[in-house]
Amino acid sequence: MTTGTPAPFTAADYKARMDRAARSAADAGLAGVLVAPGPDLVWLTGYHVPADTERLTLLVLAAGQEPTLVVPTLEAPDAAKAAGAAAMTLRDWTDGKDPYAVTAPLLDVTGRFGVSDNAWAMHLLGLQHTLPDTSYVSLTEALPMLRGVKDAAELERLAAAGAAADATYEEIRKVRFSGREENDIARELASLLRKFGHSQVDFTVVGSGPNGANPHHEASDRVIQDGDMVVLDFGGLKHGYGSDTTRTVHVGEPTAEEREVHDVVRAAQTAACDAVRPGIACQDVDRVARKVITDAGYGEYFIHRTGHGIGVTTHEPPYMIEGEEQELVPGMCFSVEPGIYLPGRFGVRVEDIVTVTEDGGRRLNATARDMAIVG
């Protein structure tokens, strides 16, 4: 497992990201980028602020303009401590003042701006009221690859998160499953992720028997029984970057049908991972996995996309789905996670994080993908 703590990102790292975002916005025909609290703000500045705060916090980026963070006065001291603070100007506003009037001088009054997806509607409407000739588009639509291509330092963190998830799986497969609630196994998964260095656990899916046929099932008080297939999907953040892996285990000996379904999913996942290389479209990864499952007669039971990007969040662009023509480039990281879900019976999913290299793809998860037998 990857050990040690990576060197922190510096003000220069954050400045390079902000400059790149401003240039990308200009290249896309935007007047600038407006970034609200959330993963985009963390990635661009290192500033963590609760996304549910009702006071306006907004990073304004535009080509040829100093990056400026509009921030409530009472939060300005914390903002000034952010790793990227030296690369931006702080403009604070006090309660009782109009934050949109403070922000307006930073914006082109007739410009079109990219806005981070999780910006509050209240704040966007406030800006529109103050500057009625401006217009806005979501960053996912306008700049979907803003965070999509990772540098070496980010890849190091993603590899460490993947290794920690692998260590978690190796430990959880040793525990007793039969006779215990799904919730019990989920709690153990969360504890193990933290043991191996995760600061944040985002999900611990334990789908046993018929619950495994629901891809969005998390965990319940259902008691796991002998003969159950169990889908384990878990991940979170380590060093600020995500892990996300799925393995499907079986309590006792599986039936021939269960082995067949698992073999089909594993073959689809292997084929899709092997297909990863620069220049192919995201949808091609989905097509490869889907063809294997369809050819085996289970196409109607593969009911979700093949994968999603991962970085400072566990779900972000790019998406491996039909219609996504974005080409793969070195540094992209995403999940490859085909599945088969037989309603009312059981489900199977196998998932690894893959990064695009100069000549192919590299998995960031290394645990065995065959069906483990648990007690």
Coordinates of C-alpha atoms in Angstrom, one line a residue:
M1 CA 0.0 0.0 0.0
T2 CA 1.2 3.5 -0.8
T3 CA 2.4 5.1 2.5
G4 CA 3.4 8.5 3.7
T5 CA 1.9 11.9 3.3
P6 CA 2.4 13.7 0.0
A7 CA 3.8 17.2 0.0
P8 CA 1.0 19.8 0.3
F9 CA 0.0 21.8 -2.7
T10 CA 1.5 25.3 -2.7
A11 CA 0.3 28.8 -3.6
A12 CA 2.1 28.4 -6.9
D13 CA 0.1 25.2 -7.6
Y14 CA -3.2 27.0 -6.9
K15 CA -2.2 30.0 -8.9
A16 CA -1.4 27.7 -11.9
R17 CA -4.9 26.2 -11.6
M18 CA -6.6 29.5 -11.3
D19 CA -4.7 30.8 -14.4
R20 CA -5.6 27.7 -16.3
A21 CA -9.3 28.1 -15.4
A22 CA -9.3 31.7 -16.6
R23 CA -7.6 30.8 -19.9
S24 CA -9.9 27.9 -20.4
A25 CA -12.9 30.2 -19.8
A26 CA -11.6 32.7 -22.3
D27 CA -11.0 29.9 -24.9
A28 CA -14.6 28.8 -24.4
G29 CA -15.9 32.3 -25.1
L30 CA -16.7 33.1 -21.4
A31 CA -16.0 36.3 -19.6
G32 CA -14.9 34.4 -16.6
V33 CA -15.6 31.8 -14.0
L34 CA -17.5 32.2 -10.8
V35 CA -16.8 29.5 -8.2
A36 CA -18.9 29.0 -5.1
P37 CA -18.0 26.9 -2.0
G38 CA -17.5 23.2 -3.0
P39 CA -15.0 21.0 -4.7
D40 CA -14.1 23.5 -7.4
L41 CA -13.2 26.1 -4.8
V42 CA -11.1 23.6 -2.9
W43 CA -9.3 22.5 -6.0
L44 CA -8.6 26.0 -7.2
T45 CA -7.7 27.6 -3.9
G46 CA -7.3 25.1 -1.1
Y47 CA -10.1 26.9 0.8
H48 CA -12.6 24.7 2.5
V49 CA -15.8 26.4 3.5
P50 CA -19.2 24.7 4.2
A51 CA -21.2 24.5 1.0
D52 CA -24.4 25.1 2.9
T53 CA -23.3 28.6 4.1
E54 CA -26.0 31.1 3.2
R55 CA -23.5 34.0 3.0
L56 CA -22.0 34.7 -0.5
T57 CA -18.5 33.4 -1.0
L58 CA -17.4 33.6 -4.6
L59 CA -14.1 33.3 -6.4
V60 CA -14.0 35.4 -9.6
L61 CA -11.6 34.3 -12.3
A62 CA -11.1 36.1 -15.6
A63 CA -8.3 36.3 -18.1
G64 CA -6.1 39.4 -17.5
Q65 CA -7.7 40.0 -14.1
E66 CA -6.3 39.2 -10.6
P67 CA -8.1 36.3 -9.0
T68 CA -10.5 37.7 -6.3
L69 CA -12.3 35.9 -3.6
V70 CA -15.4 37.7 -2.3
V71 CA -15.9 36.5 1.2
P72 CA -17.9 37.5 4.3
T73 CA -15.9 39.6 6.7
L74 CA -16.3 37.2 9.6
E75 CA -14.8 34.4 7.4
A76 CA -12.0 36.4 5.9
P77 CA -9.4 35.4 8.5
D78 CA -10.0 31.7 7.6
A79 CA -9.8 32.5 3.9
A80 CA -6.5 34.3 4.4
K81 CA -5.1 31.0 5.8
A82 CA -5.9 29.0 2.7
A83 CA -3.0 27.5 0.9
G84 CA -3.9 29.5 -2.3
A85 CA -4.6 32.8 -0.5
A86 CA -1.3 34.3 -1.6
A87 CA -2.4 33.9 -5.2
M88 CA -5.6 35.8 -4.9
T89 CA -7.1 39.1 -3.6
L90 CA -9.7 39.0 -0.8
R91 CA -12.6 41.3 -1.0
D92 CA -14.8 41.1 2.1
W93 CA -18.3 42.3 2.8
T94 CA -20.1 42.7 6.1
D95 CA -23.6 41.6 7.2
G96 CA -26.1 44.2 6.3
K97 CA -24.3 45.2 3.1
D98 CA -25.2 44.0 -0.4
P99 CA -22.7 41.3 -1.5
Y100 CA -23.8 41.5 -5.1
A101 CA -22.9 45.1 -5.2
V102 CA -19.5 44.2 -3.9
T103 CA -19.1 41.5 -6.6
A104 CA -20.5 43.5 -9.5
P105 CA -17.4 45.7 -10.2
L106 CA -15.4 42.5 -10.8
L107 CA -17.6 41.3 -13.6
D108 CA -18.1 42.3 -17.2
V109 CA -21.6 43.8 -17.1
T110 CA -22.6 42.1 -20.3
G111 CA -20.5 38.9 -19.9
R112 CA -21.4 35.3 -20.0
F113 CA -19.9 33.4 -17.0
G114 CA -19.3 29.8 -16.1
V115 CA -20.7 29.1 -12.6
S116 CA -19.8 26.1 -10.4
D117 CA -22.7 23.7 -10.4
N118 CA -23.4 23.9 -6.6
A119 CA -23.8 27.6 -6.5
W120 CA -26.9 28.7 -4.6
A121 CA -29.8 29.8 -6.8
M122 CA -30.3 32.7 -4.4
H123 CA -26.8 34.1 -5.2
L124 CA -27.1 33.5 -8.9
L125 CA -30.4 35.4 -9.0
G126 CA -28.9 38.1 -6.9
L127 CA -26.1 38.6 -9.4
Q128 CA -28.6 38.6 -12.3
H129 CA -30.7 41.2 -10.5
T130 CA -27.7 43.5 -10.0
L131 CA -26.3 42.9 -13.5
P132 CA -29.3 42.1 -15.7
D133 CA -27.3 41.9 -18.9
T134 CA -25.0 39.1 -17.7
S135 CA -25.7 35.4 -18.4
Y136 CA -24.5 32.1 -16.9
V137 CA -23.8 28.5 -17.7
S138 CA -22.8 25.6 -15.5
L139 CA -19.1 24.7 -15.4
T140 CA -19.9 21.1 -16.1
E141 CA -21.5 22.2 -19.4
A142 CA -19.0 24.9 -20.3
L143 CA -15.7 23.5 -18.9
P144 CA -16.3 19.8 -18.2
M145 CA -12.6 18.9 -18.2
L146 CA -11.6 21.7 -15.8
R147 CA -10.6 19.2 -13.2
G148 CA -10.6 16.2 -15.5
V149 CA -6.9 15.8 -16.2
K150 CA -4.7 15.1 -13.2
D151 CA -1.1 16.0 -12.7
A152 CA 1.5 13.8 -11.1
A153 CA 0.8 15.0 -7.6
E154 CA -2.9 14.4 -8.0
L155 CA -2.2 10.9 -9.4
E156 CA 0.0 10.1 -6.4
R157 CA -2.9 10.9 -4.1
L158 CA -5.4 8.9 -6.2
A159 CA -3.1 5.9 -6.1
A160 CA -2.7 6.2 -2.3
A161 CA -6.5 6.3 -2.0
G162 CA -6.9 3.3 -4.2
A163 CA -4.3 1.4 -2.3
A164 CA -6.1 2.1 1.0
A165 CA -9.4 0.9 -0.5
D166 CA -7.6 -2.3 -1.6
A167 CA -6.3 -2.8 1.9
T168 CA -9.8 -2.4 3.2
Y169 CA -11.1 -5.1 0.9
E170 CA -8.4 -7.5 1.9
E171 CA -9.4 -7.1 5.5
I172 CA -13.2 -7.2 5.0
R173 CA -13.2 -10.4 3.1
K174 CA -11.7 -12.1 6.2
V175 CA -14.7 -11.2 8.5
R176 CA -17.8 -13.3 9.0
F177 CA -20.7 -12.2 6.8
S178 CA -23.4 -14.9 7.5
G179 CA -25.9 -14.0 10.2
R180 CA -24.9 -10.4 10.4
E181 CA -26.7 -7.3 9.2
E182 CA -25.6 -5.4 6.1
N183 CA -25.2 -2.4 8.4
D184 CA -22.6 -4.3 10.5
I185 CA -20.4 -4.9 7.4
A186 CA -20.9 -1.3 6.3
R187 CA -19.7 0.0 9.6
E188 CA -16.6 -2.3 9.4
L189 CA -15.9 -1.0 5.9
A190 CA -16.0 2.6 7.1
S191 CA -13.7 1.8 10.1
L192 CA -11.2 0.1 7.8
L193 CA -11.2 3.0 5.3
R194 CA -10.3 5.3 8.2
K195 CA -7.8 2.9 9.6
F196 CA -6.0 3.0 6.2
G197 CA -5.9 6.7 6.1
H198 CA -9.2 8.0 4.7
S199 CA -10.3 11.3 6.3
Q200 CA -13.7 11.1 4.8
V201 CA -15.9 8.1 4.1
D202 CA -18.5 8.8 1.3
F203 CA -20.3 5.5 0.9
T204 CA -20.2 1.9 2.1
V205 CA -22.6 -0.1 0.0
V206 CA -23.4 -3.6 1.2
G207 CA -26.1 -5.2 -1.1
S208 CA -26.8 -8.8 -0.1
G209 CA -29.1 -11.2 -2.0
P210 CA -31.9 -9.3 -3.7
N211 CA -30.6 -6.0 -2.3
G212 CA -27.6 -6.4 -4.6
A213 CA -29.9 -6.0 -7.6
N214 CA -30.4 -2.4 -6.7
P215 CA -27.3 -0.4 -7.8
H216 CA -28.1 2.4 -5.4
H217 CA -28.8 0.3 -2.4
E218 CA -26.5 1.3 0.5
A219 CA -27.0 -0.9 3.6
S220 CA -29.9 -2.1 5.7
D221 CA -30.8 -4.2 8.6
R222 CA -31.2 -7.2 6.3
V223 CA -29.4 -10.2 7.8
I224 CA -26.9 -11.7 5.3
Q225 CA -27.6 -15.4 4.7
D226 CA -25.7 -18.4 3.5
G227 CA -26.0 -18.5 -0.3
D228 CA -26.1 -14.7 -0.7
M229 CA -24.2 -12.8 -3.3
V230 CA -23.0 -9.6 -1.7
V231 CA -22.0 -6.4 -3.6
L232 CA -19.4 -4.3 -1.7
D233 CA -18.9 -0.8 -3.0
F234 CA -17.0 1.7 -0.9
G235 CA -14.9 4.8 -1.0
G236 CA -14.1 8.3 0.2
L237 CA -11.2 10.7 0.4
K238 CA -7.6 10.3 1.4
H239 CA -5.3 13.2 1.2
G240 CA -8.2 15.1 -0.4
Y241 CA -8.6 12.6 -3.3
G242 CA -11.1 9.9 -3.9
S243 CA -11.3 6.1 -3.8
D244 CA -14.1 4.0 -5.2
T245 CA -14.0 0.3 -5.7
T246 CA -16.5 -2.6 -5.9
R247 CA -16.0 -6.3 -5.4
T248 CA -18.8 -8.9 -5.3
V249 CA -18.3 -11.8 -2.8
H250 CA -20.4 -14.9 -2.1
V251 CA -21.4 -16.4 1.3
G252 CA -20.5 -20.1 0.8
E253 CA -20.4 -21.9 -2.5
P254 CA -22.2 -20.1 -5.5
T255 CA -24.5 -21.7 -8.0
A256 CA -23.4 -22.3 -11.6
E257 CA -25.6 -19.4 -12.6
E258 CA -24.1 -17.0 -10.1
R259 CA -20.6 -18.0 -11.3
E260 CA -21.6 -17.4 -14.9
V261 CA -23.0 -13.9 -14.1
H262 CA -19.9 -12.9 -12.2
D263 CA -17.7 -14.2 -14.9
V264 CA -19.5 -12.1 -17.5
V265 CA -19.2 -9.0 -15.4
R266 CA -15.5 -9.6 -14.8
A267 CA -14.9 -10.2 -18.5
A268 CA -16.8 -7.0 -19.4
Q269 CA -14.7 -5.0 -16.8
T270 CA -11.5 -6.5 -18.0
A271 CA -12.3 -5.7 -21.7
A272 CA -13.2 -2.1 -20.9
C273 CA -10.1 -1.5 -18.8
D274 CA -8.0 -3.0 -21.6
A275 CA -9.6 -0.7 -24.1
V276 CA -8.5 2.4 -22.3
R277 CA -6.0 4.5 -24.3
P278 CA -5.5 8.1 -25.4
G279 CA -7.7 9.2 -28.3
I280 CA -10.7 6.9 -27.9
A281 CA -14.0 8.5 -26.8
C282 CA -15.4 8.0 -23.3
Q283 CA -18.4 6.3 -24.9
D284 CA -16.2 3.7 -26.4
V285 CA -15.3 2.4 -22.9
D286 CA -19.0 2.0 -22.2
R287 CA -19.6 0.3 -25.5
V288 CA -16.9 -2.3 -24.9
A289 CA -18.2 -3.3 -21.5
R290 CA -21.8 -3.2 -22.7
K291 CA -21.1 -5.5 -25.7
V292 CA -19.6 -8.2 -23.6
I293 CA -22.7 -8.2 -21.3
T294 CA -25.2 -7.9 -24.2
D295 CA -23.5 -10.8 -26.1
A296 CA -23.9 -13.0 -23.0
G297 CA -27.6 -12.3 -23.0
Y298 CA -27.7 -9.9 -20.0
G299 CA -27.8 -6.5 -21.8
E300 CA -31.2 -5.5 -20.3
Y301 CA -29.8 -6.0 -16.8
F302 CA -26.9 -3.6 -17.2
I303 CA -28.8 -0.4 -16.2
H304 CA -26.2 2.3 -15.6
R305 CA -23.2 4.0 -17.2
T306 CA -19.9 2.2 -17.1
G307 CA -18.0 4.8 -15.2
H308 CA -17.4 8.3 -13.9
G309 CA -14.5 10.6 -13.2
I310 CA -12.9 10.9 -9.8
G311 CA -10.6 13.4 -8.1
V312 CA -11.4 15.8 -5.3
T313 CA -14.9 14.3 -5.4
T314 CA -15.8 10.6 -6.0
H315 CA -18.1 11.5 -8.9
E316 CA -17.1 14.1 -11.5
P317 CA -16.6 14.3 -15.3
P318 CA -15.7 12.6 -17.5
Y319 CA -18.5 10.0 -17.7
M320 CA -18.1 6.7 -19.6
I321 CA -21.6 6.6 -21.2
E322 CA -23.1 6.5 -24.7
G323 CA -23.1 9.9 -26.3
E324 CA -20.0 11.2 -24.5
E325 CA -17.6 11.9 -27.3
Q326 CA -14.9 13.5 -25.1
E327 CA -11.6 11.9 -26.0
L328 CA -9.4 10.2 -23.4
V329 CA -6.2 12.0 -22.7
P330 CA -3.3 11.0 -20.3
G331 CA -4.1 12.0 -16.7
M332 CA -7.8 11.4 -16.8
C333 CA -9.0 9.1 -14.0
F334 CA -12.3 7.3 -13.9
S335 CA -14.1 4.2 -12.7
V336 CA -14.8 1.2 -14.9
E337 CA -17.7 -0.6 -13.2
P338 CA -20.1 -2.7 -15.3
G339 CA -22.7 -4.7 -13.6
I340 CA -25.6 -7.1 -14.0
Y341 CA -28.7 -6.8 -11.8
L342 CA -31.3 -9.5 -11.7
P343 CA -34.4 -8.0 -10.0
G344 CA -35.4 -9.7 -6.8
R345 CA -32.5 -12.1 -6.9
F346 CA -28.9 -10.7 -6.9
G347 CA -26.5 -8.3 -8.5
V348 CA -22.9 -8.3 -9.5
R349 CA -20.5 -5.4 -10.0
V350 CA -16.8 -5.1 -10.4
E351 CA -15.1 -1.7 -10.3
D352 CA -11.6 -0.3 -10.5
I353 CA -10.3 3.2 -10.9
V354 CA -8.3 3.6 -14.1
T355 CA -6.0 6.4 -15.2
V356 CA -5.1 7.1 -18.8
T357 CA -1.4 6.8 -19.6
E358 CA 0.6 7.8 -22.7
D359 CA 0.0 4.4 -24.3
G360 CA -3.0 2.8 -22.5
G361 CA -4.5 2.7 -19.1
R362 CA -3.4 1.8 -15.6
R363 CA -5.6 0.4 -12.8
L364 CA -5.3 2.1 -9.4
N365 CA -6.9 -1.0 -7.7
A366 CA -5.0 -4.3 -7.6
T367 CA -7.1 -6.7 -5.6
A368 CA -8.3 -9.9 -7.1
R369 CA -11.4 -9.6 -9.3
D370 CA -12.6 -13.2 -9.0
M371 CA -15.6 -13.9 -6.8
A372 CA -14.3 -14.3 -3.2
I373 CA -16.0 -16.9 -1.0
V374 CA -16.7 -15.5 2.5
G375 CA -18.1 -17.2 5.6

